[in-house]
Structures are given as C-alpha cells and as structure tokens.
Short mmCIF file of C-alpha atoms in Angstrom, two decimals:
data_model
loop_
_atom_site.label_atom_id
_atom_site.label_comp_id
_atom_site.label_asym_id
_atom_site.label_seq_id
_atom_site.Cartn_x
_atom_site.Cartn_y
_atom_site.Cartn_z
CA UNK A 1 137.96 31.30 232.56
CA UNK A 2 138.38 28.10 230.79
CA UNK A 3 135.83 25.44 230.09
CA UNK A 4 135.50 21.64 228.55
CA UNK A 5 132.85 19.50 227.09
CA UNK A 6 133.14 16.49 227.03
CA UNK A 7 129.72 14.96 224.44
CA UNK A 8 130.10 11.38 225.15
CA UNK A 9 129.43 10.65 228.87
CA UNK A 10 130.15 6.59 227.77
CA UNK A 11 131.45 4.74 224.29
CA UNK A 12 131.24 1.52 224.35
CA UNK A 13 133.83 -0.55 221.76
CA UNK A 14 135.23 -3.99 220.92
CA UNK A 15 138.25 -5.13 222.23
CA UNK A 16 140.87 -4.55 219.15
CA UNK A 17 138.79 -2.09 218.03
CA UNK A 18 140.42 2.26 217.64
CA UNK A 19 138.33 4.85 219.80
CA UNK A 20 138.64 7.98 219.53
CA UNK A 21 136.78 10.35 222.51
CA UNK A 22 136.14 13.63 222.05
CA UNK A 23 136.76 17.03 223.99
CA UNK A 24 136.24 20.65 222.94
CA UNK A 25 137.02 23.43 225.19
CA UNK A 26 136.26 27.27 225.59
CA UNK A 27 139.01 29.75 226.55
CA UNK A 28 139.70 33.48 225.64
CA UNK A 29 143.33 32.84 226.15
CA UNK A 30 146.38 30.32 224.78
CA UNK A 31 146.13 26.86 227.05
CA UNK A 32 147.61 23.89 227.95
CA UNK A 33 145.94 20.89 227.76
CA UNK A 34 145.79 17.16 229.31
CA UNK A 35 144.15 13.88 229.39
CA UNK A 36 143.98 12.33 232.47
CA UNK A 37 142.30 8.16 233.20
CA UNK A 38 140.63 6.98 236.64
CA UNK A 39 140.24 3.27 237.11
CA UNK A 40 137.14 2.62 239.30
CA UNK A 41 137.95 4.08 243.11
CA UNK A 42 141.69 5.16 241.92
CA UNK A 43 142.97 8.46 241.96
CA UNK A 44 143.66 10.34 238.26
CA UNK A 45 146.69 9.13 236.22
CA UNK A 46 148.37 11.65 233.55
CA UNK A 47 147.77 10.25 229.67
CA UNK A 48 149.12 12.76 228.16
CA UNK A 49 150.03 16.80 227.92
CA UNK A 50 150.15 19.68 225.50
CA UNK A 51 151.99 22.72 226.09
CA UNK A 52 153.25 23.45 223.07
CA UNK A 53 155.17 22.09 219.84
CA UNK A 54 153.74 19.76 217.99
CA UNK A 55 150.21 19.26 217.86
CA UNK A 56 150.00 15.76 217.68
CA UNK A 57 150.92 14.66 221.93
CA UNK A 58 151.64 10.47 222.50
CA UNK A 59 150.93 9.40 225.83
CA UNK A 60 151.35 6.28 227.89
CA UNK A 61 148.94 2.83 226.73
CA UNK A 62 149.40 3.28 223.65
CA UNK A 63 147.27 6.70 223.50
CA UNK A 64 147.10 10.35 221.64
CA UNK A 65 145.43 13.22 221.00
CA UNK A 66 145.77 16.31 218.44
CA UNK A 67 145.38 19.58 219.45
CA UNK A 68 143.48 21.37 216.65
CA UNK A 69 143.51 25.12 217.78
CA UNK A 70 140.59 26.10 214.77
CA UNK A 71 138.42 23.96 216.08
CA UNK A 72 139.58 24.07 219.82
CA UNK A 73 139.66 20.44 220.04
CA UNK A 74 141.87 18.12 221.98
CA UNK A 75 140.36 14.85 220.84
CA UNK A 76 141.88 11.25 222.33
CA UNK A 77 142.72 8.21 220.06
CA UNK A 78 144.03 4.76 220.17
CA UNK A 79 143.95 2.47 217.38
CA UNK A 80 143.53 -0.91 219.18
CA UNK A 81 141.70 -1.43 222.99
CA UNK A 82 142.52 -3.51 225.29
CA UNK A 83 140.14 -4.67 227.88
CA UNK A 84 142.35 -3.16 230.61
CA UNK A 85 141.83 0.35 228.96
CA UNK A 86 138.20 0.36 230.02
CA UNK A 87 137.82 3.35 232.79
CA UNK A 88 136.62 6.81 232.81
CA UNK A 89 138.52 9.58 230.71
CA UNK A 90 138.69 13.40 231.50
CA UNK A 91 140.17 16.06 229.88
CA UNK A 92 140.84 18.98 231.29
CA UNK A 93 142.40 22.62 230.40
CA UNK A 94 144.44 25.44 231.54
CA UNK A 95 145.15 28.93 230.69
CA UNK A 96 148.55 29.95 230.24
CA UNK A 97 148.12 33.39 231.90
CA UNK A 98 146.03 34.35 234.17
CA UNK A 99 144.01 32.63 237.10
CA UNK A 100 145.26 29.53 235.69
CA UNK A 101 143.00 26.66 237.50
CA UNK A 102 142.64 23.76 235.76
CA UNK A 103 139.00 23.06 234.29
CA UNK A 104 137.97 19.39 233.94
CA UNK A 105 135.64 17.77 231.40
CA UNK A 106 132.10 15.86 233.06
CA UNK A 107 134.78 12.42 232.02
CA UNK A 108 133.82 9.95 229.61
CA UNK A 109 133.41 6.28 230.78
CA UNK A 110 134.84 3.81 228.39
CA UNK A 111 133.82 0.19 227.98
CA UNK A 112 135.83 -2.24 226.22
CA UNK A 113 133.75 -4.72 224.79
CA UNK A 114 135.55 -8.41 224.79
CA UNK B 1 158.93 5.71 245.85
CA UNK B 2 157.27 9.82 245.60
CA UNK B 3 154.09 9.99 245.64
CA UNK B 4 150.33 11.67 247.16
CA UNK B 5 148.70 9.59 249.91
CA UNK B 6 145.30 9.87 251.13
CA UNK B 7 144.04 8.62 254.51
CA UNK B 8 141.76 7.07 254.88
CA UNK B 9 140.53 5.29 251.83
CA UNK B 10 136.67 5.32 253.35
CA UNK B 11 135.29 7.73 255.71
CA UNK B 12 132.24 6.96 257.07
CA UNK B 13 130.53 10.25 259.28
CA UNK B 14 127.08 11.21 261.23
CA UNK B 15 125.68 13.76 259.55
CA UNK B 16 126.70 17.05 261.50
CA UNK B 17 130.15 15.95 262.42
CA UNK B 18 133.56 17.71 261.10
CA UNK B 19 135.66 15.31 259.71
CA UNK B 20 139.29 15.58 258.54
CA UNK B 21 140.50 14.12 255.42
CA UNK B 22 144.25 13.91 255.00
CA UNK B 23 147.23 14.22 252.06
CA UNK B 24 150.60 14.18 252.42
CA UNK B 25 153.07 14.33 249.17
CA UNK B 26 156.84 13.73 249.45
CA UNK B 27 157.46 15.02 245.69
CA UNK B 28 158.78 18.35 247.08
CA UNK B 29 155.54 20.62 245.32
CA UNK B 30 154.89 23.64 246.14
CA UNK B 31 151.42 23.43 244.70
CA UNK B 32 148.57 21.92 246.48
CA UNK B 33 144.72 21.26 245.25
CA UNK B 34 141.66 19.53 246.85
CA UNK B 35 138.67 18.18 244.49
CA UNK B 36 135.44 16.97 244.29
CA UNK B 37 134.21 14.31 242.57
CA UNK B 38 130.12 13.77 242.42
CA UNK B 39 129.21 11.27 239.61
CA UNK B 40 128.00 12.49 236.21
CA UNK B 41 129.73 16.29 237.53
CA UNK B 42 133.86 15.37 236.39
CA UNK B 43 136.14 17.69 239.32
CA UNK B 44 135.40 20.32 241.06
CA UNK B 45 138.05 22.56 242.87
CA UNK B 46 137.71 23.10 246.31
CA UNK B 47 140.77 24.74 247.73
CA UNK B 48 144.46 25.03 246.11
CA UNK B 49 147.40 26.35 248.20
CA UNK B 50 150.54 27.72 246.09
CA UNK B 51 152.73 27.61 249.04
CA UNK B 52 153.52 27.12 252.33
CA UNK B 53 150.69 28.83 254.77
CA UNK B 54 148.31 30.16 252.37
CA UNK B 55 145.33 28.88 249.91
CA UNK B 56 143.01 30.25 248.23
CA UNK B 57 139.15 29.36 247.54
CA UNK B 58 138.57 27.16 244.67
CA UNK B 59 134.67 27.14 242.74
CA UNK B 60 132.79 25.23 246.21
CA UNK B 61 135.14 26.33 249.16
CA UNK B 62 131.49 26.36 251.12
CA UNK B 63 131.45 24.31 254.09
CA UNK B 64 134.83 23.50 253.53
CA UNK B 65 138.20 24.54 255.64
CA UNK B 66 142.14 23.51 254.97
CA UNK B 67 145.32 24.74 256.27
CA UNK B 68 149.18 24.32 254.79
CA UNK B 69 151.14 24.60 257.86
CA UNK B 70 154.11 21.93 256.40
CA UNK B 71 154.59 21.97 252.34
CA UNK B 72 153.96 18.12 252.49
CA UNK B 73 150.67 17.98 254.24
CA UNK B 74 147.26 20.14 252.80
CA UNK B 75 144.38 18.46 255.26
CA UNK B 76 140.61 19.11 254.20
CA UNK B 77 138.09 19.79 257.10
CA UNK B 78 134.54 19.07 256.56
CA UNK B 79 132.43 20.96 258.18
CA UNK B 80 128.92 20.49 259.19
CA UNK B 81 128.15 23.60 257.27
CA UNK B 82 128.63 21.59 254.20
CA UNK B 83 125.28 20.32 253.21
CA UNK B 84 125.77 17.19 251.30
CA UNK B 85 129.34 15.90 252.07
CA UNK B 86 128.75 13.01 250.49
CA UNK B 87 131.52 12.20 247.49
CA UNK B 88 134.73 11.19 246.20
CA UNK B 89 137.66 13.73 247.52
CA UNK B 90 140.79 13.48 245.43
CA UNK B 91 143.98 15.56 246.16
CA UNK B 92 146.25 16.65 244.11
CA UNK B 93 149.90 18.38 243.96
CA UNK B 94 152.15 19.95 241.01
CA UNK B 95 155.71 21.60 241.54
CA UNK B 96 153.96 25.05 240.66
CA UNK B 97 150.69 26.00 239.79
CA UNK B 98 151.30 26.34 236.48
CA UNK B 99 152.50 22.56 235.33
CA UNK B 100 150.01 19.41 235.48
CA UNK B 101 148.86 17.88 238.63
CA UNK B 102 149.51 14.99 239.98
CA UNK B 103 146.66 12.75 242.48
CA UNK B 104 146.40 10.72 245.19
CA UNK B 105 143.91 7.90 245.22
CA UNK B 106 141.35 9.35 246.56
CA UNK B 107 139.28 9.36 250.17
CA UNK B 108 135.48 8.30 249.49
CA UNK B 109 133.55 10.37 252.32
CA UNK B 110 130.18 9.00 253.11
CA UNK B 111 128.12 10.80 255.75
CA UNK B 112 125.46 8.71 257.12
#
C-alpha cells in the first residue's frame, strides 16, 4: 500500500508572496500522483497530475509541483498568491499496479495573508 | 454540463436512524468511490464500485452499506451500526479505476 504525509497541517503567506507545500509519500511500487484543492464546504477540484514524462507537472491557478522520485517527493509551488488561493490542499497517491486505491495526505490549509 | 451531484447538501439525522446519501454522475464512469472526510484526518475510503453491480470495501466500510444497481447512481446507506456518523461525505467517480477521480460537492451528515 501507498501512503502520504503531508508536515504542514497550515502555512500561512502574504498575498504576492510564492508558497511552496510539501508532500512525501511511501510506496513499494511506481505511482501516480495528484494535487487536489477544497474550498470551504466544496467538493475536491484536480490541480494537477503526474503519470509520467516530465517531472516538472503545471496545473490550473497558476500552480506546480516536481516529482522528485530520490526523495519521493511531490512538492506544490506557486510563485505569487492570490487571496482567492486560500483553501485546504491534499495530495494524494496511487500505485500503478496493484490494489491501486488512491491514498490522500491529512491536507494542508492555506491562508493567504492580504 | 457533466458532472457528480450530491443530495442533499445537509443531512441532519437522530442518532439510530439509517439515512441515505445520494450521487449521481452523468460523465459515463465506470468507476465509483465514497469518502470520508473528519477534520484534521484528509479522506478516507469507504466503498468504491468498478462497475455496474458490484463494490468492494474500502479502509472503514463498518456501519456502512451501498449498492450500484445503474452506472450513474452509487447511494451510501448509513446505518445505525455506524457509531459516529457524524462528517463530511464526498463522492467521487473516474472512467476506470486506474485514472484520477473526479468529486461531487459533498453531503455534510450531522446526526443529532
């Protein structure tokens, strides 16, 4: 099985200012990986996706995130907030064979800062 | 427009009722899912269904019961076996279970 840690449970920042937030995850086998956003009482929105290629993913808002496979991170980045961006962040994983569920992060809630 | 819809948007319950939470998706998946959401805990996976009339248990299928008679509809039952109901229930749907999900908005259950 797959698993995610998410260290920062909230990060505040400026408005205008970059973020970056910060997921590692655990898996025995090759995986896919995503970034997903809730706004408060919403449903999960898709940032962004790797599944393979290059390591470096863009997403919607402005966001993206490098997959580093040596140090099994799949950290998030945007070089300028916006006020609107402030919401919980999860990232989740998913191995590419086996029981393939997908494995979410305990989220990160950020606050932009105006 | 496609999309996952969740009825109802609050749920309100006595404790030791059965309640029914519902999702419908016209995106033509064949993948269904059903999550938990408890604050501080990120998603946990109830129940997926790959396809039309079975499902499978997901981590905390306790207290919990769903059918997939229709490929757009995956109802949740639950059950009065399930001992704090109390949470955020988001839905979700892929076109198989291998590619990312997509969710609904969510159905905030509060038992009372």
């Amino acid at each position: 099985a797959q698993s995610v840690t998410q260290l920062d449970s909230q990060v505040p920042v400026f408005e205008e200012a970059p973020v970056e937030l910060r997921c590692n995850y655990s898996s025995s086998v090759s995986v896919y990986l995503f970034w997903y956003v809730q706004y408060p009482n919403q449903g999960l929105q898709l940032l962004l996706k790797y599944l393979s290629g290059s390591t470096l993913v863009k997403g919607i808002n402005g966001f993206e995130a490098e997959f580093n496979k040596s140090q099994t991170s799949f950290h998030l980045r945007k070089p300028s907030v916006h006020i609107s961006d402030t919401a919980e962040y999860f990232c989740a994983v998913k191995g590419q064979t086996g029981a393939n569920n997908l494995f979410f992060g305990t989220g990160t809630r950020l606050t932009v800062i105006p | 427009d496609g999309g996952i819809t969740q009825s109802p948007k609050y749920l309100f319950r006595k404790e030791g009722q059965n309640v029914t939470l519902s999702c419908e998706q016209n995106l033509n998946h064949d993948a269904m899912y059903w999550y938990r959401q408890d604050p501080g805990q990120g998603l946990r996976l109830i129940y997926y269904s790959q396809i039309v009339n079975d499902f499978q248990k997901g981590d905390i299928a306790e207290g919990y019961s769903v059918s997939r008679e229709k490929k757009e509809s995956f109802p949740l039952t639950v059950t009065s076996a399930q001992k704090n109901p109390t949470a955020f229930y988001l839905c979700a749907s892929s076109i198989g279970f291998d590619r990312e999900q997509f969710f609904g908005p969510g159905t905030r259950l509060t038992v009372l």
